Tab-separated table of C-alpha atoms and ligand atoms in Angstrom:
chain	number	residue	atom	x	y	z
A	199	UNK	CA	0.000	0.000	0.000
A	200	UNK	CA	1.058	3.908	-0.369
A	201	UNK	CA	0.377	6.608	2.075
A	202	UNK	CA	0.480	9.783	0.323
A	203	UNK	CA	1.212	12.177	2.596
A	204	UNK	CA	0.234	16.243	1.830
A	205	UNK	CA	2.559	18.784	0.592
A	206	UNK	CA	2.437	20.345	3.583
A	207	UNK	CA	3.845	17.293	5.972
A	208	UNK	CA	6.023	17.603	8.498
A	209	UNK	CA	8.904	15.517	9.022
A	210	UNK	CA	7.341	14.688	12.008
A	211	UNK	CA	3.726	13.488	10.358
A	212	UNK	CA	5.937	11.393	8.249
A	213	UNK	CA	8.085	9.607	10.392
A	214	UNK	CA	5.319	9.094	12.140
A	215	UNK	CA	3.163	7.022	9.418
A	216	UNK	CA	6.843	5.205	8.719
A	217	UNK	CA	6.539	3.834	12.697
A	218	UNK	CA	2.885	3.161	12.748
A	219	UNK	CA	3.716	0.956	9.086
A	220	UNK	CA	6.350	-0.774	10.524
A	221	UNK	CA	3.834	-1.640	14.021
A	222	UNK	CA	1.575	-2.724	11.540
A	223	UNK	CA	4.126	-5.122	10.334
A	224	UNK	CA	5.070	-3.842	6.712
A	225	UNK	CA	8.519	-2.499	5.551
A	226	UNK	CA	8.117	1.150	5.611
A	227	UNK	CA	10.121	2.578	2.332
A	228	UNK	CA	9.874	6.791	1.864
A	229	UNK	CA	10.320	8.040	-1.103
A	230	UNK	CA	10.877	11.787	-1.721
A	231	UNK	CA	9.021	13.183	-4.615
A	232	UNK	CA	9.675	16.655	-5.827
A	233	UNK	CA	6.234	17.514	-4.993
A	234	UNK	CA	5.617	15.117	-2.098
A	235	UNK	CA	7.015	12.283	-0.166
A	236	UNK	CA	5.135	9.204	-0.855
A	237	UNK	CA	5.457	6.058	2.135
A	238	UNK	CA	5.414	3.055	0.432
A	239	UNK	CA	3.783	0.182	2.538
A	240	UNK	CA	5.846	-3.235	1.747
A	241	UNK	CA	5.564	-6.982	2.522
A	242	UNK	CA	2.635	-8.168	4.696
A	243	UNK	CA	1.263	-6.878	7.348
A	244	UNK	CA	-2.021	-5.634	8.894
A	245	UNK	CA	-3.876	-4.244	6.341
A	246	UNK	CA	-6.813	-2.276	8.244
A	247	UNK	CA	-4.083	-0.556	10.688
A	248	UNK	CA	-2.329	1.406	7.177
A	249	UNK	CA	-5.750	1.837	5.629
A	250	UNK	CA	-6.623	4.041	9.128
A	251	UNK	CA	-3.498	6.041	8.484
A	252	UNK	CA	-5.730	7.717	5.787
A	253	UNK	CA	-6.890	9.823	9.104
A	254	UNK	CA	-3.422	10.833	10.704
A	255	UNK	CA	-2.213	13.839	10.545
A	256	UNK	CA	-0.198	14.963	6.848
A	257	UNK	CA	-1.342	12.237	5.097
A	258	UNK	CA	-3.759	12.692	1.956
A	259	UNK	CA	-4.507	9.177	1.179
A	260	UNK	CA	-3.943	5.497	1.036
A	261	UNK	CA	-4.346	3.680	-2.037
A	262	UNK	CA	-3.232	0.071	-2.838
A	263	UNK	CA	-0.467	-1.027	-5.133
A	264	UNK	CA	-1.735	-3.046	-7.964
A	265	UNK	CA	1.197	-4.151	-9.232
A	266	UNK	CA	3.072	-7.675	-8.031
A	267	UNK	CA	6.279	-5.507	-8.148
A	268	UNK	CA	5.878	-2.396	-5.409
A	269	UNK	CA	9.145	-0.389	-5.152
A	270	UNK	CA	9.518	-0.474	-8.559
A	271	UNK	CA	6.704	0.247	-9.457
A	272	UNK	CA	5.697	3.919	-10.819
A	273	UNK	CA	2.695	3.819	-9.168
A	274	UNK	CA	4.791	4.417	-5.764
A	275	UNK	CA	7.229	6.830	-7.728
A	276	UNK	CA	5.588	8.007	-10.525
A	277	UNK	CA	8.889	10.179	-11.393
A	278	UNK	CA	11.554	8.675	-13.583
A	279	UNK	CA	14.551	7.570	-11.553
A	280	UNK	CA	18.549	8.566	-12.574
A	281	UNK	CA	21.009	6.025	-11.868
A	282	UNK	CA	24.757	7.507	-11.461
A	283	UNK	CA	27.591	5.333	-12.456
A	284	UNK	CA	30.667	6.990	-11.590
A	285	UNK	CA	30.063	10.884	-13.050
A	286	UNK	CA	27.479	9.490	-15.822
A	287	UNK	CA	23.337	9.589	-15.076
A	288	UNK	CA	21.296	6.852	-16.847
A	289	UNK	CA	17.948	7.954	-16.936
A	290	UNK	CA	18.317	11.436	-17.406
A	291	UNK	CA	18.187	14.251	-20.241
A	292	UNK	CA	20.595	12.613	-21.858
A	293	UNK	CA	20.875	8.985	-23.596
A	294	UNK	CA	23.850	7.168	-22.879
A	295	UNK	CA	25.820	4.731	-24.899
A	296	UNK	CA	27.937	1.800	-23.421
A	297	UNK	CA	30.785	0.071	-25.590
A	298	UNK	CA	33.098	-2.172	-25.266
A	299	UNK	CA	33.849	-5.368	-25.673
A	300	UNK	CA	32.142	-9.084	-24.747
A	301	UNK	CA	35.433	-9.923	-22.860
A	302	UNK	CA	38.155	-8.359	-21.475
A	303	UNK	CA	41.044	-9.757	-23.229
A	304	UNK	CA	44.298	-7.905	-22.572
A	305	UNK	CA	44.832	-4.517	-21.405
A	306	UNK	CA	46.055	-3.508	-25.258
A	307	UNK	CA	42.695	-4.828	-26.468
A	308	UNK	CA	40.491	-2.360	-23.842
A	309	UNK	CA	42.236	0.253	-23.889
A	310	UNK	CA	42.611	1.063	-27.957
A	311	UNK	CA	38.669	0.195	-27.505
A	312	UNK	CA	37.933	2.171	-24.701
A	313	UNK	CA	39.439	5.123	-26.750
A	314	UNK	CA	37.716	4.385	-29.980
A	315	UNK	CA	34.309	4.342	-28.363
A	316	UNK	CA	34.980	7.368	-26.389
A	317	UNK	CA	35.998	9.029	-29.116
A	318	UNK	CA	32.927	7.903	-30.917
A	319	UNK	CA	30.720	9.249	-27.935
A	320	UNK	CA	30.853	6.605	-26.078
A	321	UNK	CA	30.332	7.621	-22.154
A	322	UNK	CA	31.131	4.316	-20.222
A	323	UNK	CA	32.678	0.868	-20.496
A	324	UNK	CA	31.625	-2.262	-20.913
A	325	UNK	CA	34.262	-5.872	-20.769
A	326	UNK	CA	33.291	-9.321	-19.083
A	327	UNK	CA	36.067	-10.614	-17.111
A	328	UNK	CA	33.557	-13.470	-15.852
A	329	UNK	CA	31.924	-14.994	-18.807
A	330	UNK	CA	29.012	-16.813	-18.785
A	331	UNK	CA	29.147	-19.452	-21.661
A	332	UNK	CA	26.880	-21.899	-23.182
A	333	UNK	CA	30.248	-24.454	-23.347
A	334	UNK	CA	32.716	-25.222	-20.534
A	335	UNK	CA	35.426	-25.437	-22.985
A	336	UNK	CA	34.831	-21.784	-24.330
A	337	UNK	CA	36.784	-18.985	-23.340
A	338	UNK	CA	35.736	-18.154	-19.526
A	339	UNK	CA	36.883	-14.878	-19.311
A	340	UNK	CA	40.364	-13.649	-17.341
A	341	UNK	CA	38.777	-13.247	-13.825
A	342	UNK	CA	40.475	-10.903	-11.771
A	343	UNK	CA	43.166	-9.997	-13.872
A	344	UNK	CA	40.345	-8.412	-16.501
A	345	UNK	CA	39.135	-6.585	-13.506
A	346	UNK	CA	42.486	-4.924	-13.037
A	347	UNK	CA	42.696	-3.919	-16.316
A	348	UNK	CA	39.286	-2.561	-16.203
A	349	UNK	CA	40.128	-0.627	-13.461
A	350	UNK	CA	43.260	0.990	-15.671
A	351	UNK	CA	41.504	1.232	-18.410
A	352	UNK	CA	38.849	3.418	-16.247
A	353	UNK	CA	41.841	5.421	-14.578
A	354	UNK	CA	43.635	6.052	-18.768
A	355	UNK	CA	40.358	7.260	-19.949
A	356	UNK	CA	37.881	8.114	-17.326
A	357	UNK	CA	35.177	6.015	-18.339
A	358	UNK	CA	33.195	4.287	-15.621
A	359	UNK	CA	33.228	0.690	-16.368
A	360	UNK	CA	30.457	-1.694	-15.877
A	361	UNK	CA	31.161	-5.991	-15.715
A	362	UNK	CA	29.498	-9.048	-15.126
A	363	UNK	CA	28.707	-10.900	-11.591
A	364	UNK	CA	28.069	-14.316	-11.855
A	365	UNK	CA	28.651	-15.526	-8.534
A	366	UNK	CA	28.052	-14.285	-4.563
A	367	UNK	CA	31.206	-15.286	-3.841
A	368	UNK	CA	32.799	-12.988	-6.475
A	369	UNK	CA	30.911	-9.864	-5.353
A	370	UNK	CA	32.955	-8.563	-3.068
A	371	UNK	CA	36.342	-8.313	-5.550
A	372	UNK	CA	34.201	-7.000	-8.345
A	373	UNK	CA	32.974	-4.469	-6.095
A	374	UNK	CA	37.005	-2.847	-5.559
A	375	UNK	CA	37.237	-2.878	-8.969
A	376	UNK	CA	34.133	-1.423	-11.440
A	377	UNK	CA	31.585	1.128	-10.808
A	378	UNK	CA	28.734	-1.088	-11.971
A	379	UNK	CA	27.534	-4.623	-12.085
A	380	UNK	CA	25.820	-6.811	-14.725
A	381	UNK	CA	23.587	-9.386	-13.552
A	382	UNK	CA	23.441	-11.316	-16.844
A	383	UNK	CA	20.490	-12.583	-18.684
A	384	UNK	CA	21.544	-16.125	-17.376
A	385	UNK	CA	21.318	-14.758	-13.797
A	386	UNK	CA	18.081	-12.644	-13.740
A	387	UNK	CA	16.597	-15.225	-11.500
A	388	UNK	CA	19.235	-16.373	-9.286
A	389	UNK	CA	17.765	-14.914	-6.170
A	390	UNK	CA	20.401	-15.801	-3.840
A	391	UNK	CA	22.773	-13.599	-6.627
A	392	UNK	CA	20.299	-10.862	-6.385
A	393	UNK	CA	19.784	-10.539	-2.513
A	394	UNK	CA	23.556	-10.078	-2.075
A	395	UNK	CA	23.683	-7.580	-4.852
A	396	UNK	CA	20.639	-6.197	-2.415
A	397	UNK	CA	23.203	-4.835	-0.118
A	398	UNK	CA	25.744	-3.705	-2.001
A	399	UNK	CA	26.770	0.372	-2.580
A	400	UNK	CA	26.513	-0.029	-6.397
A	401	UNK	CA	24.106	0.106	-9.158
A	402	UNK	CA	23.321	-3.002	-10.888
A	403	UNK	CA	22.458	-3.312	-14.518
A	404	UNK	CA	19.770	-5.755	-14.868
A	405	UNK	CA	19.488	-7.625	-17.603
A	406	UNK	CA	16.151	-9.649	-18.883
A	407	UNK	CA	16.069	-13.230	-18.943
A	408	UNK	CA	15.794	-14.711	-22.361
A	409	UNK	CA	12.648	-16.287	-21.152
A	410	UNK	CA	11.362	-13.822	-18.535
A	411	UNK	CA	8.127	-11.884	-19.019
A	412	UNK	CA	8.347	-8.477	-17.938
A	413	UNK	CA	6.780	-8.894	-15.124
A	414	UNK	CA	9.516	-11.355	-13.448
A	415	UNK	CA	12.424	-9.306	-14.746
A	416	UNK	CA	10.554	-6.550	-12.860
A	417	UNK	CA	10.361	-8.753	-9.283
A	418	UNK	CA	13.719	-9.397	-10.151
A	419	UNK	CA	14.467	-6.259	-9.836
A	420	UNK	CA	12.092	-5.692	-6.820
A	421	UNK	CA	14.811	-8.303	-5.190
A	422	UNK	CA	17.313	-5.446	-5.694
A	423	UNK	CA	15.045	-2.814	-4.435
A	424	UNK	CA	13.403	-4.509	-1.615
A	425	UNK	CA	16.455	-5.215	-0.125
A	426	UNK	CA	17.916	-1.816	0.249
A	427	UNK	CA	19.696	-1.267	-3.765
A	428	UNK	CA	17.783	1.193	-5.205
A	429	UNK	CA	20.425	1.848	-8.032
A	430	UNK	CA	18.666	-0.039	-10.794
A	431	UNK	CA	18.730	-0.417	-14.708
A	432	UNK	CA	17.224	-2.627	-16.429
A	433	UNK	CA	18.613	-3.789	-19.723
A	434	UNK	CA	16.815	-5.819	-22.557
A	435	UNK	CA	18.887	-7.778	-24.420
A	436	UNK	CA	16.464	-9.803	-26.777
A	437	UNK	CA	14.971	-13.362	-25.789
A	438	UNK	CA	14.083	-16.766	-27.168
A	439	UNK	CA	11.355	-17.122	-29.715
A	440	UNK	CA	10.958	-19.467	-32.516
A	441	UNK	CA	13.518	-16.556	-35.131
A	442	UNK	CA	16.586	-18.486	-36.392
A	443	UNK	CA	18.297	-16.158	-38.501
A	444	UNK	CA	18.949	-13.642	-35.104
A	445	UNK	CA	20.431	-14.798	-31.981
A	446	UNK	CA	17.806	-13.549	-29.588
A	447	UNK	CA	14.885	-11.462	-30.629
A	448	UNK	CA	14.955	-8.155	-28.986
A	449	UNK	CA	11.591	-7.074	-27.892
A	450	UNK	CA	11.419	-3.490	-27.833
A	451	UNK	CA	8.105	-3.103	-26.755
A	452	UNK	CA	9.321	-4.804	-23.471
A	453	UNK	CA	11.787	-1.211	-23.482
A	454	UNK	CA	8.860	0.987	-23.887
A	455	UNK	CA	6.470	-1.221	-21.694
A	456	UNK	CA	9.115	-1.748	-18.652
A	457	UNK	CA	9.780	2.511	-18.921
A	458	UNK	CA	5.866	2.325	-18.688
A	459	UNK	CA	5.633	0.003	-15.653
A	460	UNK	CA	8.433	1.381	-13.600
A	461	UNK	CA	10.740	4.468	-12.688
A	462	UNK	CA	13.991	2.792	-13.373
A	463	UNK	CA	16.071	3.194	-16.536
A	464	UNK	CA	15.478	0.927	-19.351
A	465	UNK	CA	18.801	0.374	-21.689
A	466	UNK	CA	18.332	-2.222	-25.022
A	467	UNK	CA	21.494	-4.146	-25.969
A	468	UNK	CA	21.382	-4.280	-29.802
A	469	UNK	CA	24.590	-6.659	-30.029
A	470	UNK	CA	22.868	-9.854	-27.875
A	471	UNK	CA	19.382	-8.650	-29.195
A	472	UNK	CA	20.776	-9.871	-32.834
A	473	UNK	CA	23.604	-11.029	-33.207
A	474	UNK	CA	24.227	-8.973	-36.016
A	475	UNK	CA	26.597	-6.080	-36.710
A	476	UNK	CA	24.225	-4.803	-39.029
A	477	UNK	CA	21.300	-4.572	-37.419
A	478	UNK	CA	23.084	-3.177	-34.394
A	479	UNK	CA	22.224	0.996	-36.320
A	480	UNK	CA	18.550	0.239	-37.307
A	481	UNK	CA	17.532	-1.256	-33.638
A	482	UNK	CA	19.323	1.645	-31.984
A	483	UNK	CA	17.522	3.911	-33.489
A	484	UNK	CA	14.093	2.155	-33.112
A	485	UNK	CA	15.460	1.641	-29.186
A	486	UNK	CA	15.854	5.339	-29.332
A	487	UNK	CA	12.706	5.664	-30.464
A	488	UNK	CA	10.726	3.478	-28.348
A	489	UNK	CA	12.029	5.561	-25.071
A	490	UNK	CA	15.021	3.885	-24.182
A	491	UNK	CA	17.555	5.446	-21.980
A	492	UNK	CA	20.207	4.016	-22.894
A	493	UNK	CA	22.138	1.164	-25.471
A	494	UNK	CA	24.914	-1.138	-24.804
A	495	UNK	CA	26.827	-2.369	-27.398
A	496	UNK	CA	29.794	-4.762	-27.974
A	497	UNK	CA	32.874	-3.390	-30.114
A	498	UNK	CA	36.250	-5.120	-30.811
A	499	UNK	CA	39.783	-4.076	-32.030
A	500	UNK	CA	39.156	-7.194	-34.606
A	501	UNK	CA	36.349	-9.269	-34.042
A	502	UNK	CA	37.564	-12.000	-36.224
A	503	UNK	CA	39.752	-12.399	-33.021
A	504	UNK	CA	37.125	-11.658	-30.305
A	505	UNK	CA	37.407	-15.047	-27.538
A	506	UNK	CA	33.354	-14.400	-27.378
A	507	UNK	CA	30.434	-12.667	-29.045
A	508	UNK	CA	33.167	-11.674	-32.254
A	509	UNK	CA	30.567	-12.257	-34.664
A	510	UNK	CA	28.370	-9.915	-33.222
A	511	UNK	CA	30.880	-7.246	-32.272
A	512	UNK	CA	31.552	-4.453	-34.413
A	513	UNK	CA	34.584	-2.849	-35.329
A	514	UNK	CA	35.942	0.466	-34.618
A	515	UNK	CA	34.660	1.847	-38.143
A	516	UNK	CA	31.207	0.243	-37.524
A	517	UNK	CA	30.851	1.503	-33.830
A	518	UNK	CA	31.869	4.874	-35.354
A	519	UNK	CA	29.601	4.845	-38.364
A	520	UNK	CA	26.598	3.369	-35.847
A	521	UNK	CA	26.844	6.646	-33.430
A	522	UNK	CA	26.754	9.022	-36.708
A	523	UNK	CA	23.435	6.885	-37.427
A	524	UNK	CA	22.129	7.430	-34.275
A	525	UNK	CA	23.341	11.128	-33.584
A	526	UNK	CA	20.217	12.973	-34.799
A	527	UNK	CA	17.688	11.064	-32.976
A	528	UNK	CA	19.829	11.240	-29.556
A	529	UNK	CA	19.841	14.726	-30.170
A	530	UNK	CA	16.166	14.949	-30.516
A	531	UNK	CA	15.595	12.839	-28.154
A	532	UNK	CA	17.522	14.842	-25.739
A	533	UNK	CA	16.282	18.368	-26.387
A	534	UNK	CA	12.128	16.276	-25.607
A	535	UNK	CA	14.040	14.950	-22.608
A	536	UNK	CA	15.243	17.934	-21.170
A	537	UNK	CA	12.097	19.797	-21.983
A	538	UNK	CA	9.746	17.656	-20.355
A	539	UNK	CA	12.616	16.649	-17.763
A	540	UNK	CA	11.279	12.891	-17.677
B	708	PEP	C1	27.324	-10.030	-22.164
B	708	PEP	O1	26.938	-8.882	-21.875
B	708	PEP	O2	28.380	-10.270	-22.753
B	708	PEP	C2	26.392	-11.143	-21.879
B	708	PEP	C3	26.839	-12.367	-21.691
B	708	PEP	O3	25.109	-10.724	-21.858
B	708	PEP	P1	23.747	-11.552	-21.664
B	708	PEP	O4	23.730	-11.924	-20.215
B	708	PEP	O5	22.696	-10.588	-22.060
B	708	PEP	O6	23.824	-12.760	-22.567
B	709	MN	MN1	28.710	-10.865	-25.084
């Protein structure tokens, strides 16, 4: 449930309703709106003792939350949420763009690719240095020697970097090292994964299952939310259907609908929503255009030589010639952005 409380609360009115939800058993979450602070009503509880809050002081009303998901839910913050990553805000005026490559595979290899995409327009910094792969024998990814070089890489160029968590046990090392962590599509539902991430003093980008509905990728991240991480985005990345000639399909009406559904920042990921380099400049666009915030996108030096995702990775000149293609609508987009500051 949601106890809206009046402009005009006090601080005292509202940490007031936040003690008489928590008596009634609930998890009492505020959230500040620019208008109004909002008292979000979570778990279970007793109902009839947060309905009578409707009659305490500073409070306007007390509605219930539809929605299976609560704290993600707009209907508890009905303004759109910015995530920071380092200096860079997803989910404000302006869209941001995330290259890199699948894996981290030397510090040469990030670091001529960190500049290319920066120079591009890129504004943060993607490499895996766990991978998660369909084979055992495949390439795994360099572990915590691609999370130094990450962390150079960040230091020689300034871009914040973002890499994958597989594991709870590796959360705590990949925490010293990037300034945001992927919770991959393979991992959208490994709870025990997200509760830890719960308590960490990052933001997580969550990707959507390649069989999740919207609805579970948004409990997945109410997981994240409900457990005290607030610093959210989601990312879709394309997902099974019955389509052979792409790797995934990417369902961009699961960008538009999730930005519909919830506050947090919705990014598409063009390069696993294909698997084509040259589709990656026509979905961008049409990710653009459906509202999303952001796009993340895998470039290589050569991706003839890429350890993963190569054949979906563009090069240098293709990242290059993709961020021309998208340059007017980000423009556009931003000037809407910043004029209806969503
Ligand atoms: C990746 O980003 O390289 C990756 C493995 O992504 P996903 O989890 O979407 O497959
Ligand atoms: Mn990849």
């Amino acid at each position: 449930m949601i106890v809206n409380m009046l402009e005009s609360a006090s601080e005292e009115q509202i940490r007031h309703v936040v003690e008489r939800v928590n008596e009634a058993g609930y998890q009492a979450h505020v959230i500040q709106g620019t208008q109004r602070t909002i008292v979000a009503a979570i778990g279970s509880g007793t109902r009839h003792q947060v309905e009578a809050l409707r009659h305490a002081p500073g409070v306007d009303d007390v509605v219930p939350i539809s929605q299976p998901f609560k704290l993600v839910s707009r209907q508890v913050r009905p303004q759109r949420t910015a995530v920071k990553v380092g200096h860079v805000p997803i989910g404000g005026p302006d869209i941001v763009v995330i290259a890199g490559p699948c894996s981290v595979e030397s510090h040469e290899q990030l670091l001529a690719t960190a500049m290319a995409v920066k120079q591009a327009g890129a504004v943060m910094l993607r490499g895996g240095a766990y991978k998660p792969r369909t084979s055992p024998y495949d390439f795994q990814g360099l572990g915590p020697e691609a999370l130094q070089v990450l962390a150079e890489v960040r230091r020689e160029t300034g871009l914040p970097v973002v890499t994958e968590v597989m594991g709870t046990e590796d959360v705590d090392l990949i925490c010293e090292y990037a300034d945001m962590l992927q919770v991959g599509a393979r991992n959208m539902q490994n709870f025990a994964l997200l509760r830890r991430l719960a308590t960490v003093n990052k933001p997580i980008l969550l990707k959507r299952g390649p069989a999740a509905t919207v609805k579970e990728w948004l409990l997945a991240a109410e997981y994240l939310l409900s457990g005290g991480n607030s610093q959210v985005v989601l990312c879709e990345r394309g997902i099974k259907t019955f389509e052979t000639e792409m790797r995934n399909t990417i369902d961009l009406a699961a960008v538009a609908l999730a930005r519909e559904l919830s506050h947090l920042p919705v990014l598409a990921d063009p390069s696993h929503g294909t698997g084509r380099p040259s589709l990656i400049g026509p979905v961008s666009r049409a990710a653009i255009a459906a509202g999303a915030d952001g796009l993340i996108i895998e470039v290589h030096p050569c991706p003839e030589r890429a350890l993963s995702d190569g054949a979906q990775s563009l090069d240098f000149e293709g990242f290059a010639r993709v961020m021309q293609e998208i340059e007017t609508p980000l423009r556009r987009v931003a000037g809407n952005r910043a004029a209806t500051s969503v």
